[in-house]
Short mmCIF file of C-alpha atoms and ligand atoms in Angstrom, two decimals:
data_model
loop_
_atom_site.label_atom_id
_atom_site.label_comp_id
_atom_site.label_asym_id
_atom_site.label_seq_id
_atom_site.Cartn_x
_atom_site.Cartn_y
_atom_site.Cartn_z
CA MET A 1296 0.00 0.00 0.00
CA LEU A 1297 1.27 3.38 -1.04
CA VAL A 1298 0.84 5.84 1.87
CA TYR A 1299 1.35 9.60 1.71
CA ALA A 1300 2.14 11.49 4.92
CA HIS A 1301 3.68 14.91 5.51
CA PRO A 1302 5.30 15.99 8.80
CA ASP A 1303 3.95 19.57 8.50
CA HIS A 1304 0.60 18.37 9.82
CA ARG A 1305 2.14 18.90 13.30
CA LEU A 1306 2.03 22.67 12.76
CA HIS A 1307 -1.71 22.45 13.52
CA ASP A 1308 -2.00 21.02 17.01
CA PRO A 1309 -4.69 22.93 18.92
CA SER A 1310 -4.77 22.79 22.70
CA GLU A 1311 -7.48 25.18 23.92
CA PRO A 1312 -10.66 23.45 25.14
CA HIS A 1313 -14.01 24.43 23.62
CA ARG A 1314 -17.57 24.14 24.76
CA PHE A 1315 -19.62 21.51 22.85
CA GLY A 1316 -23.23 21.14 23.92
CA GLY A 1317 -22.43 22.80 27.25
CA VAL A 1318 -19.45 20.58 28.03
CA LEU A 1319 -15.90 21.94 27.98
CA LEU A 1320 -13.76 19.49 26.00
CA PRO A 1321 -10.10 19.39 24.98
CA PRO A 1322 -9.46 19.30 21.21
CA ALA A 1323 -10.04 15.85 19.71
CA GLU A 1324 -8.35 16.54 16.38
CA THR A 1325 -4.68 16.76 17.35
CA ALA A 1326 -1.29 15.98 15.81
CA ALA A 1327 -1.10 12.76 17.80
CA ARG A 1328 -3.77 11.28 15.50
CA ALA A 1329 -1.49 11.05 12.46
CA ASP A 1330 1.37 9.73 14.59
CA ARG A 1331 -0.93 7.03 15.94
CA ILE A 1332 -1.89 5.96 12.42
CA LEU A 1333 1.72 5.93 11.25
CA SER A 1334 2.93 3.78 14.08
CA ALA A 1335 0.07 1.34 13.57
CA LEU A 1336 0.95 1.06 9.87
CA ALA A 1337 4.60 0.44 10.71
CA HIS A 1338 3.57 -3.04 11.88
CA LEU A 1339 2.09 -3.89 8.48
CA GLU A 1340 4.02 -5.45 5.65
CA ALA A 1341 4.25 -3.85 2.21
CA VAL A 1342 3.49 -0.34 3.43
CA ASP A 1343 5.45 2.31 1.60
CA VAL A 1344 5.25 5.71 3.37
CA VAL A 1345 6.15 8.63 1.13
CA CYS A 1346 6.35 12.38 1.85
CA PRO A 1347 4.40 14.14 -0.94
CA PRO A 1348 6.00 16.94 -2.97
CA PRO A 1349 4.56 20.45 -2.49
CA MET A 1350 1.28 20.80 -4.34
CA ASP A 1351 0.37 23.36 -6.99
CA GLU A 1352 -1.70 25.76 -4.84
CA GLN A 1353 -3.72 26.69 -7.94
CA ASP A 1354 -5.35 23.26 -7.59
CA LEU A 1355 -7.07 24.46 -4.41
CA LEU A 1356 -9.23 26.66 -6.66
CA LEU A 1357 -10.88 23.46 -7.95
CA VAL A 1358 -12.63 23.33 -4.56
CA HIS A 1359 -12.35 26.64 -2.68
CA GLU A 1360 -13.11 30.34 -3.27
CA PRO A 1361 -10.07 32.59 -3.73
CA ASP A 1362 -11.11 35.00 -0.94
CA TYR A 1363 -11.45 32.10 1.49
CA LEU A 1364 -7.97 30.80 0.65
CA GLU A 1365 -6.52 34.29 1.12
CA PHE A 1366 -8.28 34.51 4.48
CA LEU A 1367 -6.94 31.12 5.68
CA ARG A 1368 -3.42 32.05 4.57
CA THR A 1369 -3.38 35.42 6.35
CA ALA A 1370 -5.92 35.18 9.20
CA HIS A 1371 -3.59 34.28 12.06
CA HIS A 1372 -1.09 37.02 11.30
CA ARG A 1373 -3.87 39.62 10.83
CA TRP A 1374 -5.52 38.44 14.07
CA ARG A 1375 -2.26 38.93 15.98
CA VAL A 1376 -1.86 42.44 14.55
CA ALA A 1377 -5.47 43.28 15.42
CA THR A 1378 -5.49 41.83 18.93
CA GLY A 1379 -1.87 41.73 20.12
CA ALA A 1380 -2.22 37.97 20.71
CA PRO A 1381 0.95 35.88 21.00
CA ALA A 1382 2.27 33.57 18.28
CA ASP A 1383 0.83 30.52 20.06
CA GLY A 1384 -2.65 32.13 20.36
CA GLU A 1385 -5.64 30.36 18.81
CA ALA A 1386 -7.96 32.60 16.75
CA VAL A 1387 -11.61 31.59 17.16
CA ALA A 1388 -14.84 33.20 15.91
CA TYR A 1389 -16.98 34.77 18.59
CA ILE A 1390 -19.51 36.68 16.47
CA ARG A 1391 -21.41 35.83 13.31
CA PRO A 1392 -23.59 37.74 10.84
CA LEU A 1393 -27.34 37.45 11.32
CA PRO A 1394 -28.86 35.71 8.29
CA GLY A 1395 -30.54 38.05 5.86
CA LEU A 1396 -28.74 41.23 6.94
CA PRO A 1397 -27.71 43.24 3.89
CA GLY A 1398 -24.33 44.25 5.35
CA ARG A 1399 -21.04 44.76 3.56
CA PRO A 1400 -18.40 42.02 3.58
CA PRO A 1401 -16.42 42.69 6.77
CA THR A 1402 -12.75 43.62 6.65
CA HIS A 1403 -11.95 43.02 10.33
CA VAL A 1404 -10.42 39.61 10.97
CA ASP A 1405 -12.67 38.92 13.99
CA ALA A 1406 -15.75 39.45 11.81
CA GLN A 1407 -14.25 37.40 8.98
CA LEU A 1408 -13.64 34.47 11.36
CA GLY A 1409 -17.40 34.43 11.88
CA VAL A 1410 -18.16 34.64 8.16
CA TYR A 1411 -15.82 31.85 7.09
CA SER A 1412 -16.63 29.33 9.83
CA ASN A 1413 -19.77 27.73 11.25
CA ASP A 1414 -18.08 26.21 14.30
CA VAL A 1415 -15.59 26.84 17.13
CA ASP A 1416 -12.46 25.62 15.34
CA PRO A 1417 -9.33 27.67 15.89
CA ILE A 1418 -6.87 29.07 13.38
CA LEU A 1419 -3.30 28.67 14.65
CA GLU A 1420 -0.08 30.10 13.28
CA GLY A 1421 0.56 26.76 11.55
CA THR A 1422 -2.97 25.93 10.40
CA TRP A 1423 -2.37 27.02 6.80
CA PRO A 1424 0.88 25.09 6.18
CA ALA A 1425 -0.55 22.05 7.99
CA ALA A 1426 -3.77 22.05 5.96
CA LEU A 1427 -1.69 22.58 2.81
CA SER A 1428 0.47 19.54 3.66
CA ALA A 1429 -2.63 17.38 4.04
CA ALA A 1430 -3.92 18.62 0.69
CA ALA A 1431 -0.52 17.83 -0.88
CA SER A 1432 -0.84 14.26 0.45
CA VAL A 1433 -4.20 13.68 -1.20
CA VAL A 1434 -3.11 15.22 -4.50
CA ALA A 1435 -0.09 12.88 -4.47
CA ALA A 1436 -2.37 9.93 -3.74
CA ALA A 1437 -4.77 10.97 -6.50
CA ARG A 1438 -1.85 11.35 -8.93
CA ALA A 1439 -0.53 7.89 -8.06
CA VAL A 1440 -3.92 6.26 -8.64
CA HIS A 1441 -4.50 8.23 -11.83
CA GLY A 1442 -1.05 7.03 -12.92
CA GLY A 1443 -2.01 3.39 -12.55
CA HIS A 1444 -1.70 2.37 -8.89
CA ASP A 1445 -4.63 0.27 -7.66
CA ALA A 1446 -4.88 2.25 -4.43
CA ALA A 1447 -3.18 4.94 -2.39
CA TYR A 1448 -3.87 6.27 1.09
CA ALA A 1449 -3.27 9.80 2.43
CA ILE A 1450 -2.85 10.33 6.18
CA SER A 1451 -4.47 13.72 5.79
CA ARG A 1452 -4.93 15.89 8.85
CA PRO A 1453 -6.36 18.30 9.66
CA PRO A 1454 -9.26 16.46 7.97
CA GLY A 1455 -11.35 18.00 5.22
CA HIS A 1456 -14.88 16.78 4.54
CA HIS A 1457 -16.66 19.48 6.56
CA ALA A 1458 -14.86 22.32 4.76
CA GLY A 1459 -17.02 24.00 2.11
CA PRO A 1460 -16.06 26.24 -0.81
CA ALA A 1461 -15.58 29.15 1.64
CA THR A 1462 -16.06 27.68 5.12
CA PHE A 1463 -14.11 25.84 7.80
CA GLY A 1464 -15.63 23.82 10.64
CA GLY A 1465 -15.80 20.34 12.13
CA TYR A 1466 -11.96 20.34 12.47
CA CYS A 1467 -11.67 20.87 8.67
CA TYR A 1468 -10.06 23.76 6.74
CA LEU A 1469 -9.25 22.49 3.23
CA ASN A 1470 -11.48 19.76 1.80
CA ASN A 1471 -8.95 17.02 1.06
CA THR A 1472 -11.53 14.50 -0.18
CA ALA A 1473 -13.12 17.04 -2.54
CA LEU A 1474 -9.68 18.03 -3.79
CA ALA A 1475 -8.80 14.43 -4.70
CA ALA A 1476 -12.13 14.06 -6.55
CA ALA A 1477 -11.90 17.42 -8.34
CA TRP A 1478 -8.27 16.84 -9.30
CA LEU A 1479 -9.20 13.51 -10.90
CA ALA A 1480 -12.31 14.92 -12.59
CA ALA A 1481 -10.17 17.72 -14.06
CA ARG A 1482 -8.26 14.97 -15.87
CA GLY A 1483 -11.43 13.64 -17.47
CA THR A 1484 -12.09 10.83 -15.00
CA ARG A 1485 -15.58 9.96 -13.82
CA VAL A 1486 -15.25 10.00 -10.03
CA ALA A 1487 -17.37 8.81 -7.14
CA VAL A 1488 -16.84 9.76 -3.49
CA VAL A 1489 -18.00 7.38 -0.77
CA ASP A 1490 -17.78 9.06 2.63
CA VAL A 1491 -17.86 6.57 5.51
CA ASP A 1492 -16.95 9.05 8.25
CA THR A 1493 -19.62 8.94 10.97
CA HIS A 1494 -20.56 12.59 10.27
CA HIS A 1495 -22.24 13.81 7.08
CA GLY A 1496 -19.69 15.02 4.50
CA ASN A 1497 -21.41 18.39 4.27
CA GLY A 1498 -18.45 20.26 2.82
CA THR A 1499 -17.97 17.75 0.02
CA GLN A 1500 -21.70 17.82 -0.70
CA ALA A 1501 -21.61 21.63 -0.93
CA VAL A 1502 -18.55 21.67 -3.21
CA PHE A 1503 -20.11 19.30 -5.77
CA TRP A 1504 -23.81 20.19 -5.25
CA GLU A 1505 -24.28 21.34 -8.86
CA ARG A 1506 -21.84 18.95 -10.54
CA GLY A 1507 -23.10 15.91 -12.38
CA ASP A 1508 -19.66 14.47 -13.18
CA ILE A 1509 -18.82 13.63 -9.56
CA LEU A 1510 -21.06 11.38 -7.47
CA THR A 1511 -21.06 12.07 -3.73
CA VAL A 1512 -22.38 9.45 -1.31
CA SER A 1513 -22.26 9.80 2.47
CA ILE A 1514 -23.19 7.22 5.13
CA HIS A 1515 -23.49 8.82 8.57
CA GLY A 1516 -25.27 9.03 11.91
CA ASP A 1517 -28.66 10.78 11.93
CA PRO A 1518 -27.97 14.52 11.47
CA GLY A 1519 -31.16 15.23 13.38
CA VAL A 1520 -29.13 14.48 16.52
CA HIS A 1521 -25.48 14.62 15.44
CA PHE A 1522 -23.04 17.09 13.93
CA PRO A 1523 -23.31 18.70 11.36
CA PHE A 1524 -27.09 18.88 12.11
CA PHE A 1525 -28.05 21.17 9.21
CA SER A 1526 -27.50 18.69 6.39
CA GLY A 1527 -27.15 15.01 5.59
CA PHE A 1528 -30.83 14.16 5.01
CA PRO A 1529 -31.97 11.86 2.18
CA GLU A 1530 -33.91 14.55 0.30
CA GLU A 1531 -30.64 16.40 -0.47
CA ARG A 1532 -29.93 15.06 -3.98
CA GLY A 1533 -27.98 17.92 -5.64
CA ASP A 1534 -29.21 20.62 -7.98
CA GLY A 1535 -28.94 21.68 -11.64
CA ALA A 1536 -26.45 19.50 -13.51
CA GLY A 1537 -25.82 17.80 -10.14
CA SER A 1538 -29.43 16.70 -9.62
CA GLY A 1539 -29.35 13.09 -8.49
CA ALA A 1540 -25.54 13.00 -8.06
CA ASN A 1541 -25.63 13.37 -4.26
CA LEU A 1542 -26.84 10.53 -2.06
CA ASN A 1543 -27.20 10.73 1.73
CA LEU A 1544 -27.68 7.53 3.71
CA PRO A 1545 -28.26 8.60 7.34
CA LEU A 1546 -28.51 5.81 9.93
CA PRO A 1547 -30.10 5.81 13.37
CA SER A 1548 -27.72 6.61 16.25
CA GLY A 1549 -26.04 3.49 17.58
CA SER A 1550 -26.54 1.49 14.37
CA ARG A 1551 -24.39 -1.63 14.18
CA TRP A 1552 -22.74 -3.52 11.35
CA PRO A 1553 -25.82 -5.28 9.82
CA VAL A 1554 -27.58 -1.94 9.33
CA TYR A 1555 -24.36 -0.28 8.22
CA ARG A 1556 -23.65 -3.05 5.70
CA SER A 1557 -26.99 -2.50 3.91
CA ALA A 1558 -26.21 1.21 3.53
CA LEU A 1559 -22.72 0.39 2.27
CA GLU A 1560 -24.18 -1.97 -0.33
CA GLU A 1561 -26.54 0.76 -1.48
CA ALA A 1562 -23.62 3.20 -1.71
CA ILE A 1563 -21.51 0.81 -3.79
CA GLU A 1564 -24.48 0.07 -6.06
CA ALA A 1565 -24.84 3.82 -6.68
CA VAL A 1566 -21.13 4.04 -7.53
CA SER A 1567 -21.49 1.28 -10.06
CA SER A 1568 -24.64 2.60 -11.71
CA PHE A 1569 -22.99 6.02 -11.93
CA GLY A 1570 -20.24 4.40 -14.00
CA ALA A 1571 -17.38 5.67 -11.85
CA GLU A 1572 -13.86 5.00 -13.09
CA ILE A 1573 -12.08 5.96 -9.86
CA LEU A 1574 -13.37 5.79 -6.29
CA VAL A 1575 -12.41 8.27 -3.56
CA VAL A 1576 -13.08 6.96 -0.05
CA ALA A 1577 -13.42 9.52 2.74
CA LEU A 1578 -12.23 7.18 5.49
CA GLY A 1579 -13.43 8.40 8.85
CA VAL A 1580 -13.29 5.61 11.42
CA ASP A 1581 -15.32 7.55 13.99
CA THR A 1582 -18.13 5.08 13.18
CA HIS A 1583 -16.57 3.09 16.05
CA VAL A 1584 -18.79 2.74 19.12
CA THR A 1585 -16.13 4.58 21.15
CA ASP A 1586 -16.81 7.77 19.17
CA GLY A 1587 -20.47 7.82 20.23
CA VAL A 1588 -22.46 8.18 16.98
CA LEU A 1589 -22.69 4.80 15.26
CA ALA A 1590 -21.67 1.53 16.91
CA LEU A 1591 -19.20 -0.40 14.75
CA THR A 1592 -16.69 -2.51 16.63
CA ASP A 1593 -13.15 -3.72 15.93
CA GLU A 1594 -14.23 -6.83 14.04
CA ASP A 1595 -16.33 -4.77 11.59
CA TYR A 1596 -13.46 -2.82 10.00
CA PRO A 1597 -12.04 -5.71 7.91
CA LEU A 1598 -15.59 -6.12 6.56
CA LEU A 1599 -15.81 -2.39 5.89
CA GLY A 1600 -12.57 -2.67 3.92
CA GLN A 1601 -13.94 -5.58 1.89
CA GLY A 1602 -17.19 -3.71 1.28
CA LEU A 1603 -15.26 -0.71 -0.05
CA ARG A 1604 -13.21 -2.85 -2.42
CA THR A 1605 -15.04 -2.32 -5.71
CA GLY A 1606 -12.29 -3.29 -8.13
CA LEU A 1607 -11.99 0.38 -9.12
CA PRO A 1608 -8.74 2.25 -8.58
CA THR A 1609 -9.21 3.85 -5.17
CA VAL A 1610 -7.88 6.91 -3.38
CA ILE A 1611 -8.31 6.65 0.40
CA VAL A 1612 -8.40 9.94 2.30
CA GLN A 1613 -8.21 9.99 6.09
CA GLU A 1614 -11.04 11.90 7.79
CA GLY A 1615 -12.18 11.45 11.43
CA GLY A 1616 -11.56 8.82 14.13
CA TYR A 1617 -10.65 9.90 17.63
CA GLY A 1618 -11.37 7.41 20.41
CA GLU A 1619 -8.71 5.54 22.29
CA GLY A 1620 -7.22 2.84 20.08
CA VAL A 1621 -9.70 3.38 17.24
CA LEU A 1622 -7.37 4.76 14.55
CA GLU A 1623 -4.68 2.21 15.39
CA GLN A 1624 -7.01 -0.71 14.95
CA ALA A 1625 -9.53 0.39 12.32
CA VAL A 1626 -7.31 2.09 9.73
CA PRO A 1627 -4.97 -0.88 9.13
CA ALA A 1628 -7.99 -3.21 9.13
CA VAL A 1629 -9.64 -1.25 6.29
CA LEU A 1630 -6.38 -0.79 4.33
CA ALA A 1631 -5.69 -4.54 4.48
CA ALA A 1632 -8.48 -5.05 1.96
CA PHE A 1633 -6.57 -2.93 -0.58
CA SER A 1634 -3.12 -4.50 -0.35
N1 Q9C B 2324 -18.21 15.74 21.43
C1 Q9C B 2324 -14.71 15.01 11.69
O1 Q9C B 2324 -14.92 13.86 12.08
N2 Q9C B 2324 -18.37 17.68 17.22
N3 Q9C B 2324 -15.22 16.06 12.30
C2 Q9C B 2324 -17.71 17.90 18.46
C3 Q9C B 2324 -17.57 16.80 20.65
C4 Q9C B 2324 -17.58 18.03 16.04
C5 Q9C B 2324 -16.10 15.87 13.40
C6 Q9C B 2324 -18.50 17.30 19.57
C7 Q9C B 2324 -17.51 16.86 15.14
C8 Q9C B 2324 -16.64 17.14 13.94
C9 Q9C B 2324 -13.77 15.25 10.56
ZN1 ZN B 2325 -16.38 12.57 11.60
#
């Protein structure tokens, strides 16, 4: 298995706790996550870990708005100038525009934080280079698969599938999964995304909402009661040229493997009737019971891997997975199906 990983992910390692549903929690999406995956993969045979070359930053425009990219690149520095915060400060939105206000686009960084995010995620001094390194990993994986490899895996963090064309949130800044898909589609490939992270891939859905050449499928815990709450329902099918090219398969909280497997079969059927030539898997392993949304267990992940093995060339992009021991066990178990 060809694995892409870049050490710059460590430049984004938040430490300030945030309030979620009234409970003050330490950050779950930390640099340790990628290190945990890497050390688990070190025990596997035939794993080839490669540092990706720098990406062409123009490729980010396949997915994101130019003003958003400029904001991400400059926000921390501008926030320090505006507030006098130290280099290790974490810039977080505290105010947001009311919907429907006419308003002019704000120029103050504190207001822009509230425009470009829908969550409490921080921007650190190293968030931009870290997010860029994750994006470089998925572009390298996409390039390898486009070039003839059966499969490649990117240890991409910070993750990406909640980032929209001009929004960060849900621990995501640049949409790595969408970038892999868009990069492949730009080379004339018919691409399908299957997102098995436990949370709806709302950013990816938003990026491709009006595109008919990229199928997006997401299997996730009921958004009526789980993040990201505002999307992930079955009636969201895409619009315009993209009508019918988005498929949401929400599952009741606490669903186990038999229920999950049916949804996975439906997802793979959609990929095959779409006529996809390359598959992009958004591999969140926060479906594990430890992560509190769905209830897969250790023995389900080899089956998940087998279920995701379609015979198509496949790019595997790391998304969520947080609980103690979950990444270490579940990621190698899924990847085993592809080696
Ligand atoms: N109990 C990804 O898995 N919810 N993002 C925080 C804490 C945020 C998940 C609630 C979930 C975001 C990539
Ligand atoms: Zn998730």
